[in-house]
């Protein structure tokens, strides 16, 4: 076995959804640095252009497309276009996601549906669009961005937890259904990562002190800090590369130990 190429993504085409900033941006950049051609999407041209400029700034030539992961027609059209213009997708990272923090009894059914639509239906729709070519090629990697909320609940995130719990099971099901075609579908379950999604949980208080949730997460995480998006790039490269060819239906939690820890005694 040639160990030096085990983690190489040379010659691969990787689509990372919602990767103009945040976790997706770091994962896509690491794939480019490992040799892949990277493709991303966002909801409008302005955001895609911003993403293209951000990649250019760090010396990466990315391809950007406008589509909404919840719109099956747009997704199918875009995947067809990517297949023609860039190449057949070898690696799909279902990263696009949203959260709405609203107590369940105050949440409208339409807000609940929107979260499920982006965080669960989206990965279903995009995976379904790339799977036929992966099956033909007898090769493919699908990586779903799961969450601590794939395992745990907490106040205000019922829709997000339902979606990310569902995404964990969609991951296992894709692995079960298409594993025989040499397709590996795994999840990454990040702990609390400092991005725009979690910015409201880290806002400084009027007196300059830490947000109580910020202090709570630091005390609940054995590594005693928030994660950075870059903490996810090693695991993301592992799951996209040949190094993980017999890893299937697994959720790799990258959480500084949060799920292992009962929490600091009072
Ligand atoms: P983020 O900074 O909010 O980025 C999410 C991205 O998804 C944005 O680029 C957003 O586009 C895009 N997006 C949203 N809805 C979309 C749609 N319908 N179609 C296409 N793109 C869409 O979030 P992040 O923290 O990097 O999180 C990335 C993923 O990791 C999410 O699935 C999130 O749930 C998951 N995650 C995050 C954490 C964390 O602590 N941050 C922990 C566990 C899991 P716009 O820029 O246009 O809004
Ligand atoms: C929240 C957070 C989380 C994280 C992440 C944890 O409000 O609890 O936003 O759900 O973003 O998904 O893994």
XYZ file of N, CA and C and ligand atoms in Angstrom:
859
model
N 0.838 -1.212 0.000
C 0.000 0.000 0.000
C 0.875 1.265 0.000
N 0.531 2.202 -0.900
C 1.294 3.441 -0.979
C 0.711 4.466 -0.006
N 1.351 4.574 1.155
C 0.830 5.436 2.218
C 0.806 6.908 1.797
N 1.779 7.326 0.954
C 1.861 8.747 0.615
C 0.637 9.230 -0.163
N -0.048 8.310 -0.857
C -1.226 8.737 -1.634
C -2.550 8.459 -0.951
N -2.461 7.905 0.252
C -3.678 7.441 0.932
C -4.713 8.557 1.125
N -4.225 9.764 1.357
C -5.137 10.886 1.629
C -5.235 11.861 0.451
N -4.673 11.448 -0.697
C -4.691 12.359 -1.849
C -6.073 12.382 -2.498
N -6.495 13.556 -2.951
C -7.772 13.673 -3.678
C -7.494 14.111 -5.120
N -6.273 13.868 -5.575
C -5.867 14.269 -6.927
C -6.801 13.668 -7.977
N -7.271 14.511 -8.895
C -8.116 14.031 -9.986
C -9.591 13.900 -9.613
N -9.936 14.164 -8.363
C -11.331 14.020 -7.917
C -12.088 15.347 -8.086
N -13.385 15.230 -8.314
C -14.260 16.410 -8.334
C -15.111 16.358 -7.064
N -15.069 17.437 -6.288
C -15.811 17.464 -5.016
C -16.814 18.609 -5.024
N -18.075 18.279 -4.738
C -19.099 19.315 -4.555
C -19.360 19.476 -3.058
N -19.156 20.691 -2.554
C -19.467 20.996 -1.154
C -20.596 22.034 -1.179
N -21.764 21.676 -0.658
C -22.897 22.606 -0.739
C -22.764 23.706 0.321
N -23.254 24.894 -0.043
C -23.244 26.030 0.900
C -21.859 26.340 1.423
N -20.872 26.418 0.507
C -19.479 26.530 0.976
C -18.836 27.870 0.621
N -19.602 28.973 0.759
C -18.989 30.283 0.496
C -18.247 30.794 1.734
N -18.597 30.250 2.889
C -17.925 30.633 4.145
C -18.151 29.510 5.158
N -17.628 29.682 6.361
C -17.891 28.714 7.437
C -17.251 27.353 7.203
N -17.871 26.329 7.769
C -17.318 24.967 7.738
C -17.112 24.486 6.294
N -18.103 24.719 5.440
C -18.016 24.263 4.043
C -16.821 24.848 3.327
N -16.557 26.123 3.577
C -15.425 26.801 2.927
C -14.104 26.124 3.328
N -13.963 25.819 4.607
C -12.715 25.183 5.078
C -12.579 23.770 4.525
N -13.683 23.039 4.493
C -13.611 21.668 3.962
C -13.246 21.712 2.478
N -13.927 22.577 1.713
C -13.650 22.654 0.271
C -12.201 23.082 0.031
N -11.717 24.059 0.799
C -10.328 24.518 0.615
C -9.341 23.388 0.893
N -9.633 22.592 1.929
C -8.706 21.495 2.253
C -8.728 20.450 1.134
N -9.895 20.240 0.520
C -9.975 19.288 -0.600
C -9.153 19.801 -1.783
N -9.242 21.113 -2.035
C -8.452 21.687 -3.135
C -6.966 21.474 -2.842
N -6.583 21.710 -1.585
C -5.164 21.542 -1.236
C -4.729 20.082 -1.308
N -5.710 19.156 -1.208
C -5.384 17.721 -1.331
C -5.470 17.273 -2.796
N -5.723 18.215 -3.708
C -5.648 17.885 -5.144
C -6.966 17.847 -5.896
N -8.088 18.058 -5.203
C -9.398 17.950 -5.878
C -9.768 19.249 -6.594
N -10.633 19.115 -7.605
C -11.292 20.285 -8.197
C -12.541 20.517 -7.369
N -12.717 21.732 -6.889
C -13.855 21.939 -5.994
C -14.960 22.793 -6.614
N -16.174 22.388 -6.286
C -17.383 23.036 -6.768
C -18.236 23.334 -5.535
N -18.850 24.525 -5.520
C -19.745 24.855 -4.405
C -20.982 25.549 -4.953
N -21.964 25.738 -4.105
C -23.157 26.481 -4.532
C -23.580 27.449 -3.439
N -24.394 28.382 -3.822
C -25.109 29.208 -2.840
C -26.416 29.652 -3.477
N -27.212 30.381 -2.703
C -28.580 30.669 -3.140
C -28.685 31.742 -4.216
N -27.695 32.633 -4.310
C -27.765 33.672 -5.346
C -26.379 34.006 -5.873
N -26.375 34.759 -6.979
C -25.118 35.042 -7.684
C -24.172 35.876 -6.824
N -24.762 36.815 -6.088
C -23.928 37.697 -5.254
C -23.123 36.864 -4.238
N -23.785 35.894 -3.596
C -23.084 35.054 -2.613
C -22.055 34.155 -3.300
N -22.417 33.629 -4.481
C -21.463 32.770 -5.206
C -20.224 33.595 -5.584
N -20.447 34.831 -6.054
C -19.306 35.683 -6.433
C -18.412 35.968 -5.226
N -19.049 36.201 -4.071
C -18.266 36.427 -2.841
C -17.419 35.196 -2.533
N -18.041 34.021 -2.686
C -17.329 32.763 -2.429
C -16.143 32.605 -3.392
N -16.391 32.880 -4.668
C -15.315 32.739 -5.665
C -14.139 33.642 -5.294
N -14.466 34.872 -4.851
C -13.405 35.824 -4.476
C -12.649 35.318 -3.242
N -13.390 34.720 -2.279
C -12.737 34.221 -1.052
C -11.772 33.080 -1.388
N -12.182 32.194 -2.290
C -11.269 31.097 -2.690
C -10.058 31.658 -3.428
N -10.333 32.632 -4.326
C -9.238 33.221 -5.113
C -8.197 33.838 -4.186
N -8.676 34.486 -3.145
C -7.780 35.159 -2.208
C -6.785 34.189 -1.568
N -7.188 32.910 -1.423
C -6.240 31.949 -0.835
C -5.642 31.044 -1.921
N -5.733 31.513 -3.179
C -5.039 30.828 -4.276
C -5.747 29.600 -4.809
N -7.071 29.515 -4.586
C -7.812 28.337 -5.059
C -8.779 28.756 -6.169
N -8.760 28.004 -7.264
C -9.730 28.255 -8.333
C -10.894 27.301 -8.109
N -12.003 27.869 -7.657
C -13.194 27.021 -7.411
C -14.224 27.303 -8.488
N -15.185 26.412 -8.624
C -16.316 26.654 -9.538
C -17.558 26.844 -8.672
N -18.304 27.914 -8.949
C -19.486 28.196 -8.135
C -20.763 28.156 -8.957
N -21.819 27.611 -8.375
C -23.112 27.509 -9.059
C -24.208 28.051 -8.143
N -25.247 28.616 -8.776
C -26.387 29.109 -8.001
C -27.465 28.033 -7.991
N -27.752 27.477 -6.822
C -28.945 26.644 -6.671
C -29.288 26.463 -5.197
N -30.565 26.156 -4.982
C -31.087 25.943 -3.636
C -31.171 24.424 -3.432
N -30.555 23.919 -2.369
C -30.520 22.459 -2.177
C -31.914 21.852 -1.950
N -32.898 22.702 -1.655
C -34.241 22.165 -1.406
C -35.078 22.062 -2.680
N -34.564 22.593 -3.796
C -35.342 22.650 -5.035
C -34.838 21.556 -5.990
N -35.603 20.480 -6.092
C -35.135 19.304 -6.833
C -34.834 19.624 -8.300
N -35.666 20.474 -8.891
C -35.457 20.799 -10.305
C -34.142 21.551 -10.492
N -33.929 22.567 -9.629
C -32.669 23.338 -9.703
C -31.463 22.430 -9.453
N -31.590 21.543 -8.473
C -30.459 20.662 -8.127
C -30.133 19.755 -9.317
N -31.147 19.104 -9.886
C -30.894 18.174 -10.994
C -30.242 18.885 -12.173
N -30.733 20.108 -12.453
C -30.182 20.886 -13.569
C -28.712 21.231 -13.304
N -28.438 21.662 -12.062
C -27.071 22.071 -11.718
C -26.119 20.876 -11.740
N -26.561 19.725 -11.249
C -25.671 18.550 -11.220
C -25.339 18.128 -12.649
N -26.343 18.188 -13.522
C -26.138 17.879 -14.935
C -25.086 18.821 -15.526
N -25.252 20.111 -15.201
C -24.321 21.130 -15.697
C -22.899 20.891 -15.160
N -22.790 20.552 -13.873
C -21.474 20.296 -13.270
C -20.832 19.080 -13.949
N -21.629 18.031 -14.171
C -21.111 16.831 -14.848
C -20.520 17.185 -16.213
N -21.211 18.086 -16.931
C -20.746 18.485 -18.274
C -19.536 19.409 -18.194
N -19.628 20.422 -17.321
C -18.618 21.498 -17.338
C -17.377 21.183 -16.507
N -17.525 20.404 -15.444
C -16.379 20.154 -14.551
C -15.990 18.676 -14.570
N -16.984 17.819 -14.516
C -16.735 16.374 -14.475
C -17.694 15.724 -13.504
N -17.749 14.409 -13.569
C -18.663 13.667 -12.686
C -18.201 13.823 -11.234
N -19.156 14.042 -10.363
C -18.824 14.304 -8.950
C -18.400 13.004 -8.242
N -17.193 13.030 -7.672
C -16.672 11.870 -6.933
C -16.997 11.976 -5.452
N -17.041 13.231 -4.965
C -17.213 13.467 -3.524
C -18.306 14.513 -3.340
N -19.310 14.174 -2.561
C -20.353 15.158 -2.226
C -20.324 15.410 -0.727
N -20.230 16.679 -0.338
C -20.364 17.029 1.080
C -21.660 17.823 1.244
N -22.633 17.229 1.926
C -23.890 17.923 2.215
C -23.666 18.794 3.445
N -23.263 20.042 3.155
C -22.899 20.964 4.235
C -23.950 22.050 4.471
N -24.650 22.484 3.408
C -25.610 23.600 3.542
C -26.584 23.290 4.666
N -26.810 24.265 5.525
C -27.726 24.018 6.640
C -28.151 25.319 7.295
N -29.290 25.255 7.981
C -29.763 26.418 8.744
C -30.225 25.956 10.126
N -30.366 26.905 11.029
C -30.928 26.594 12.351
C -31.907 27.703 12.722
N -32.966 27.357 13.420
C -33.871 28.372 13.985
C -34.016 28.025 15.451
N -33.598 28.954 16.322
C -33.683 28.688 17.770
C -34.952 29.312 18.322
N -35.995 28.474 18.414
C -37.312 28.944 18.860
C -37.891 27.858 19.768
N -38.395 28.214 20.968
C -39.003 27.166 21.800
C -40.088 26.440 21.006
N -40.145 25.134 21.163
C -41.022 24.329 20.301
C -42.477 24.801 20.319
N -42.991 25.128 21.505
C -44.414 25.520 21.575
C -44.682 26.863 20.906
N -43.605 27.610 20.616
C -43.790 28.905 19.933
C -43.429 28.810 18.455
N -42.990 27.639 18.024
C -42.497 27.513 16.641
C -43.653 27.194 15.703
N -43.692 27.901 14.555
C -44.760 27.608 13.586
C -44.373 26.341 12.818
N -45.393 25.675 12.298
C -45.123 24.466 11.510
C -44.324 24.822 10.269
N -44.508 26.040 9.748
C -43.773 26.378 8.527
C -42.287 26.618 8.837
N -41.958 27.183 10.004
C -40.547 27.319 10.390
C -39.921 25.927 10.582
N -40.679 25.043 11.241
C -40.179 23.681 11.466
C -39.877 23.025 10.112
N -40.861 23.144 9.186
C -40.696 22.522 7.855
C -39.493 23.081 7.111
N -39.254 24.386 7.253
C -38.142 24.991 6.505
C -36.798 24.404 6.948
N -36.663 24.199 8.272
C -35.402 23.626 8.773
C -35.244 22.189 8.265
N -36.336 21.433 8.337
C -36.272 20.045 7.849
C -35.958 20.039 6.350
N -36.520 21.007 5.650
C -36.326 21.063 4.205
C -34.850 21.255 3.841
N -34.206 22.243 4.478
C -32.804 22.524 4.132
C -31.879 21.438 4.700
N -32.091 21.063 5.971
C -31.104 20.224 6.676
C -31.280 18.720 6.421
N -32.480 18.326 5.989
C -32.704 16.887 5.765
C -33.133 16.584 4.320
N -34.161 17.305 3.845
C -34.584 17.053 2.457
C -33.478 17.441 1.477
N -32.742 18.534 1.792
C -31.651 18.986 0.911
C -30.628 17.863 0.674
N -30.040 17.298 1.738
C -29.087 16.192 1.533
C -29.692 15.006 0.770
N -30.982 14.726 0.988
C -31.644 13.651 0.233
C -31.652 14.004 -1.261
N -32.082 15.231 -1.576
C -32.234 15.643 -2.976
C -30.873 15.666 -3.697
N -29.856 16.240 -3.037
C -28.548 16.352 -3.713
C -27.890 14.968 -3.820
N -28.019 14.157 -2.765
C -27.432 12.801 -2.832
C -28.088 11.995 -3.959
N -29.411 12.111 -4.033
C -30.156 11.374 -5.062
C -29.692 11.788 -6.460
N -29.325 13.065 -6.605
C -28.898 13.559 -7.924
C -27.502 13.069 -8.305
N -26.625 12.830 -7.312
C -25.252 12.411 -7.666
C -25.091 10.891 -7.665
N -25.964 10.186 -6.977
C -25.782 8.729 -6.821
C -25.759 7.939 -8.146
N -26.633 8.241 -9.125
C -26.626 7.405 -10.330
C -25.250 7.337 -11.020
N -24.548 8.483 -11.105
C -23.212 8.471 -11.749
C -22.205 7.735 -10.863
N -22.347 7.856 -9.539
C -21.439 7.134 -8.632
C -21.650 5.625 -8.785
N -22.909 5.244 -8.927
C -23.226 3.810 -9.102
C -22.589 3.308 -10.402
N -22.733 4.115 -11.472
C -22.138 3.730 -12.766
C -20.633 3.562 -12.645
N -20.002 4.498 -11.895
C -18.533 4.484 -11.752
C -18.056 3.457 -10.740
N -19.002 2.895 -9.983
C -18.652 1.986 -8.882
C -17.682 2.655 -7.912
N -17.975 3.911 -7.595
C -17.112 4.645 -6.677
C -17.765 5.974 -6.283
N -17.689 6.321 -5.015
C -18.219 7.618 -4.588
C -18.152 7.781 -3.079
N -18.096 9.044 -2.674
C -18.059 9.378 -1.234
C -19.115 10.447 -0.970
N -19.967 10.189 -0.001
C -20.939 11.203 0.420
C -20.715 11.461 1.908
N -20.579 12.733 2.256
C -20.308 13.102 3.657
C -21.378 14.094 4.102
N -22.093 13.744 5.138
C -23.185 14.593 5.619
C -22.779 15.317 6.901
N -23.047 16.621 6.946
C -22.742 17.382 8.151
C -23.848 17.176 9.175
N -23.574 16.279 10.111
C -24.504 16.003 11.209
C -24.226 16.985 12.338
N -24.411 16.606 13.579
C -24.344 17.590 14.669
C -24.325 16.868 16.017
N -24.011 17.621 17.080
C -24.262 17.103 18.433
C -25.743 16.768 18.557
N -26.569 17.546 17.809
C -28.018 17.357 17.864
C -28.467 16.147 17.044
N -27.530 15.385 16.477
C -27.884 14.062 15.941
C -28.030 13.078 17.104
N -27.494 13.475 18.276
C -27.508 12.598 19.460
C -28.217 13.211 20.659
N -28.160 14.526 20.771
C -28.624 15.210 21.986
C -29.723 16.212 21.663
N -30.552 16.482 22.643
C -31.529 17.562 22.488
C -31.134 18.738 23.350
N -31.769 19.849 23.097
C -31.665 20.985 24.032
C -32.807 21.953 23.733
N -33.010 22.909 24.645
C -34.082 23.888 24.477
C -33.927 24.606 23.140
N -35.027 24.883 22.488
C -35.157 25.748 21.281
C -34.725 25.147 19.935
N -34.188 23.926 19.904
C -33.688 23.449 18.605
C -34.411 22.183 18.124
N -35.716 22.088 18.388
C -36.447 20.857 18.043
C -36.343 20.512 16.556
N -36.517 21.511 15.686
C -36.506 21.231 14.238
C -35.108 20.795 13.799
N -34.105 21.520 14.295
C -32.713 21.227 13.925
C -32.323 19.828 14.409
N -32.696 19.495 15.655
C -32.361 18.169 16.202
C -33.096 17.076 15.418
N -34.356 17.341 15.063
C -35.106 16.336 14.284
C -34.432 16.135 12.926
N -34.000 17.240 12.309
C -33.360 17.138 10.984
C -32.007 16.430 11.079
N -31.196 16.816 12.071
C -29.845 16.237 12.154
C -29.894 14.783 12.648
N -30.889 14.458 13.471
C -31.085 13.045 13.842
C -31.495 12.254 12.611
N -32.378 12.845 11.805
C -32.799 12.197 10.558
C -31.629 12.049 9.596
N -30.764 13.060 9.568
C -29.614 13.011 8.645
C -28.648 11.886 9.030
N -28.520 11.666 10.326
C -27.693 10.527 10.776
C -28.252 9.239 10.185
N -29.568 9.060 10.238
C -30.166 7.813 9.731
C -30.182 7.765 8.201
N -30.303 8.934 7.554
C -30.191 8.941 6.080
C -28.782 8.475 5.687
N -27.788 8.914 6.461
C -26.397 8.512 6.215
C -26.271 6.987 6.270
N -26.821 6.408 7.337
C -26.718 4.952 7.496
C -27.487 4.249 6.386
N -28.603 4.869 5.979
C -29.395 4.205 4.941
C -28.730 4.255 3.571
N -28.115 5.392 3.232
C -27.406 5.472 1.938
C -26.275 4.438 1.941
N -25.559 4.352 3.075
C -24.477 3.357 3.171
C -25.027 1.949 2.971
N -26.171 1.676 3.586
C -26.764 0.333 3.500
C -27.233 0.021 2.081
N -27.837 1.038 1.450
C -28.487 0.795 0.159
C -27.484 0.770 -1.000
N -26.404 1.562 -0.904
C -25.497 1.699 -2.054
C -24.055 1.275 -1.765
N -23.815 0.735 -0.575
C -22.466 0.287 -0.228
C -21.911 -0.731 -1.209
N -22.785 -1.558 -1.760
C -22.307 -2.625 -2.664
C -21.698 -2.066 -3.949
N -21.958 -0.769 -4.229
C -21.358 -0.133 -5.417
C -20.071 0.606 -5.072
N -19.468 0.251 -3.967
C -18.251 0.919 -3.520
C -18.488 2.413 -3.252
N -19.671 2.690 -2.721
C -19.999 4.067 -2.318
C -19.994 4.100 -0.791
N -19.218 5.056 -0.236
C -19.210 5.206 1.221
C -19.945 6.493 1.593
N -20.914 6.350 2.478
C -21.636 7.523 2.979
C -21.434 7.587 4.490
N -20.804 8.654 4.932
C -20.529 8.835 6.358
C -20.923 10.242 6.790
N -20.988 10.439 8.093
C -21.307 11.769 8.612
C -20.149 12.316 9.423
N -20.067 13.648 9.451
C -19.187 14.313 10.427
C -20.125 15.005 11.406
N -19.911 14.787 12.674
C -20.729 15.437 13.693
C -19.884 16.448 14.450
N -19.880 17.706 13.964
C -19.042 18.692 14.660
C -19.605 19.026 16.032
N -18.715 19.336 16.947
C -19.151 19.899 18.227
C -19.511 21.354 17.994
N -19.307 22.188 18.987
C -19.654 23.610 18.831
C -18.494 24.344 18.156
N -18.764 24.809 16.926
C -17.731 25.398 16.079
C -18.029 26.896 15.911
N -16.986 27.699 16.002
C -17.162 29.165 15.894
C -17.357 29.572 14.435
N -18.616 29.721 14.039
C -18.960 30.195 12.678
C -20.128 31.174 12.831
N -20.631 31.665 11.692
C -21.759 32.611 11.787
C -22.994 31.926 12.371
N -23.125 30.595 12.155
C -24.304 29.902 12.698
C -24.364 29.977 14.231
N -23.208 29.961 14.866
C -23.176 29.944 16.342
C -22.807 31.304 16.937
N -22.637 32.321 16.071
C -22.229 33.654 16.559
C -23.167 34.190 17.653
N -24.509 34.019 17.513
C -25.382 34.552 18.572
C -25.135 33.900 19.936
N -24.556 32.693 19.938
C -24.313 31.990 21.209
C -23.007 32.437 21.866
N -22.251 33.265 21.120
C -20.943 33.691 21.638
C -20.850 35.204 21.832
N -21.998 35.897 21.577
C -21.981 37.359 21.677
C -21.571 37.811 23.068
N -20.689 38.793 23.119
C -20.286 39.357 24.423
C -21.481 40.050 25.095
N -21.542 40.000 26.404
C -22.602 40.674 27.153
C -22.295 42.177 27.222
N -23.310 42.959 27.628
C -23.133 44.421 27.676
C -21.917 44.803 28.533
N -21.658 44.014 29.593
C -20.516 44.363 30.475
C -19.196 43.757 29.984
N -19.218 43.184 28.771
C -17.979 42.650 28.182
C -17.708 41.203 28.552
N -18.529 40.638 29.448
C -18.282 39.247 29.861
C -18.791 38.277 28.788
N -18.385 37.013 28.941
C -18.794 35.984 27.976
C -20.294 35.728 28.048
N -20.871 35.362 26.925
C -22.260 34.894 26.879
C -22.337 33.640 27.756
N -23.399 33.486 28.577
C -23.476 32.299 29.436
C -23.392 30.993 28.642
N -23.933 30.986 27.405
C -23.870 29.749 26.609
C -22.429 29.460 26.168
N -21.691 30.514 25.918
C -20.279 30.405 25.536
C -19.508 29.717 26.683
N -19.703 30.224 27.910
C -19.015 29.631 29.077
C -19.485 28.197 29.287
N -20.795 27.963 29.074
C -21.358 26.614 29.241
C -20.666 25.625 28.290
N -20.501 26.016 27.026
C -19.889 25.109 26.041
C -18.429 24.834 26.391
N -17.717 25.862 26.837
C -16.308 25.650 27.202
C -16.215 24.673 28.381
N -17.133 24.795 29.344
C -17.062 23.890 30.505
C -17.558 22.485 30.150
N -18.393 22.385 29.118
C -18.957 21.073 28.737
C -18.040 20.325 27.757
N -17.033 21.017 27.226
C -16.134 20.408 26.233
C -14.798 20.087 26.898
N -14.429 18.792 27.020
C -13.169 18.463 27.685
C -11.965 19.229 27.131
N -11.970 19.524 25.830
C -10.846 20.270 25.248
C -10.900 21.748 25.671
N -11.983 22.153 26.338
C -12.122 23.475 26.964
C -12.014 24.650 25.987
N -12.559 24.463 24.796
C -12.637 25.581 23.844
C -13.688 25.268 22.799
N -14.102 26.297 22.039
C -14.932 26.073 20.864
C -14.058 25.476 19.768
N -14.669 24.721 18.876
C -13.928 24.245 17.718
C -13.801 25.351 16.684
N -12.799 25.215 15.825
C -12.645 26.100 14.667
C -13.012 25.266 13.438
N -13.483 25.921 12.382
C -13.866 25.174 11.171
C -12.699 24.307 10.681
N -11.482 24.793 10.871
C -10.311 24.047 10.416
C -10.125 22.727 11.184
N -10.717 22.608 12.383
C -10.628 21.347 13.142
C -11.312 20.201 12.392
N -12.168 20.547 11.430
C -12.932 19.507 10.729
C -12.249 19.031 9.458
N -11.177 19.720 9.035
C -10.631 19.410 7.707
C -9.923 18.043 7.671
N -9.208 17.683 8.722
C -8.540 16.366 8.741
C -9.560 15.240 8.614
N -10.581 15.217 9.504
C -11.619 14.183 9.378
C -12.328 14.224 8.024
N -12.532 15.428 7.471
C -13.235 15.524 6.176
C -12.377 14.947 5.055
N -11.060 15.157 5.119
C -10.177 14.582 4.091
C -10.159 13.055 4.246
N -10.073 12.594 5.480
C -10.086 11.142 5.734
C -11.326 10.500 5.085
N -12.501 11.090 5.337
C -13.744 10.470 4.834
C -13.920 10.618 3.326
N -13.165 11.532 2.709
C -13.272 11.705 1.250
C -12.229 10.876 0.508
N -11.250 10.343 1.236
C -10.096 9.715 0.578
C -10.162 8.192 0.653
N -9.213 7.578 -0.037
C -9.122 6.108 -0.042
C -8.883 5.535 1.346
N -8.357 6.380 2.249
C -8.041 5.915 3.606
C -9.288 5.389 4.320
N -10.480 5.804 3.850
C -11.716 5.395 4.539
C -12.577 4.452 3.698
N -11.942 3.714 2.776
C -12.747 2.898 1.846
C -13.596 1.799 2.494
N -13.271 1.408 3.738
C -14.097 0.383 4.411
C -14.832 0.972 5.617
N -14.914 2.309 5.629
C -15.683 3.001 6.680
C -16.994 3.407 6.033
N -18.101 2.873 6.511
C -19.372 3.172 5.850
C -20.515 3.243 6.870
N -21.328 4.302 6.748
C -22.477 4.455 7.652
C -22.073 4.906 9.041
N -20.910 5.536 9.129
C -20.358 5.926 10.428
C -20.535 7.431 10.632
N -20.795 7.840 11.865
C -20.788 9.280 12.158
C -19.543 9.555 12.993
N -18.654 10.363 12.420
C -17.409 10.698 13.111
C -17.625 12.020 13.864
N -17.748 11.919 15.171
C -17.974 13.127 15.974
C -16.642 13.826 16.223
N -16.612 15.095 15.898
C -15.384 15.884 16.030
C -15.744 17.029 16.972
N -15.693 16.719 18.274
C -16.377 17.579 19.249
C -15.535 17.908 20.475
N -14.222 17.687 20.381
C -13.369 17.974 21.543
C -13.736 17.140 22.755
N -14.523 16.065 22.536
C -14.890 15.150 23.630
C -16.244 15.425 24.250
N -16.982 16.401 23.696
C -18.254 16.812 24.333
C -19.205 15.642 24.594
N -19.367 14.772 23.607
C -20.347 13.685 23.774
C -19.897 12.634 24.790
N -18.592 12.652 25.115
C -18.080 11.655 26.053
C -18.212 12.103 27.500
N -18.591 13.359 27.705
C -18.411 13.996 29.016
C -19.749 14.347 29.651
N -19.922 13.972 30.891
C -21.172 14.281 31.606
C -21.246 15.767 31.996
N -20.114 16.428 32.032
C -20.082 17.851 32.409
C -19.437 18.034 33.773
N -18.910 19.255 33.994
C -18.173 19.556 35.228
C -19.091 19.513 36.450
N -18.626 18.907 37.520
C -19.473 18.861 38.723
C -19.571 20.262 39.336
N -20.751 20.598 39.872
C -20.934 21.961 40.404
C -20.047 22.203 41.623
P -23.070 28.742 8.142
O -21.822 29.548 8.344
O -24.375 29.331 8.479
O -23.070 28.213 6.615
C -24.162 27.523 6.083
C -24.132 27.646 4.589
O -25.284 26.983 4.020
C -24.191 29.096 4.112
O -23.251 29.286 3.090
C -25.618 29.206 3.583
O -25.762 30.167 2.551
C -25.828 27.818 3.019
N -27.252 27.521 2.794
C -28.279 27.654 3.664
N -29.427 27.268 3.094
C -29.120 26.870 1.835
C -29.881 26.352 0.754
N -31.207 26.164 0.852
N -29.241 26.033 -0.399
C -27.916 26.243 -0.516
N -27.141 26.722 0.468
C -27.734 27.042 1.631
O -22.985 27.400 8.968
P -21.754 26.500 9.445
O -21.613 26.685 10.895
O -20.587 26.664 8.543
O -22.425 25.050 9.257
C -22.251 24.238 8.122
C -22.970 22.929 8.372
O -22.456 22.310 9.542
C -24.471 23.076 8.618
O -25.153 21.975 8.076
C -24.568 23.076 10.129
O -25.824 22.692 10.595
C -23.501 22.071 10.471
N -22.983 22.190 11.822
C -22.499 23.363 12.304
C -21.980 23.403 13.597
C -21.424 24.637 14.237
O -21.179 24.624 15.447
N -21.192 25.718 13.500
C -21.970 22.255 14.376
C -22.514 21.071 13.839
C -23.005 21.050 12.573
P -25.811 31.768 2.861
O -24.413 32.175 3.066
O -26.414 32.316 1.627
O -26.655 31.928 4.076
C -27.211 25.162 19.065
C -26.122 25.092 18.039
C -25.838 23.708 17.570
C -24.574 23.645 16.781
C -24.126 22.314 16.323
C -23.698 21.423 17.432
O -27.974 26.115 19.018
O -27.260 24.285 19.929
O -26.256 25.977 17.004
O -26.882 22.955 17.265
O -24.562 24.526 15.717
O -24.955 21.713 15.396
O -23.135 20.266 16.913
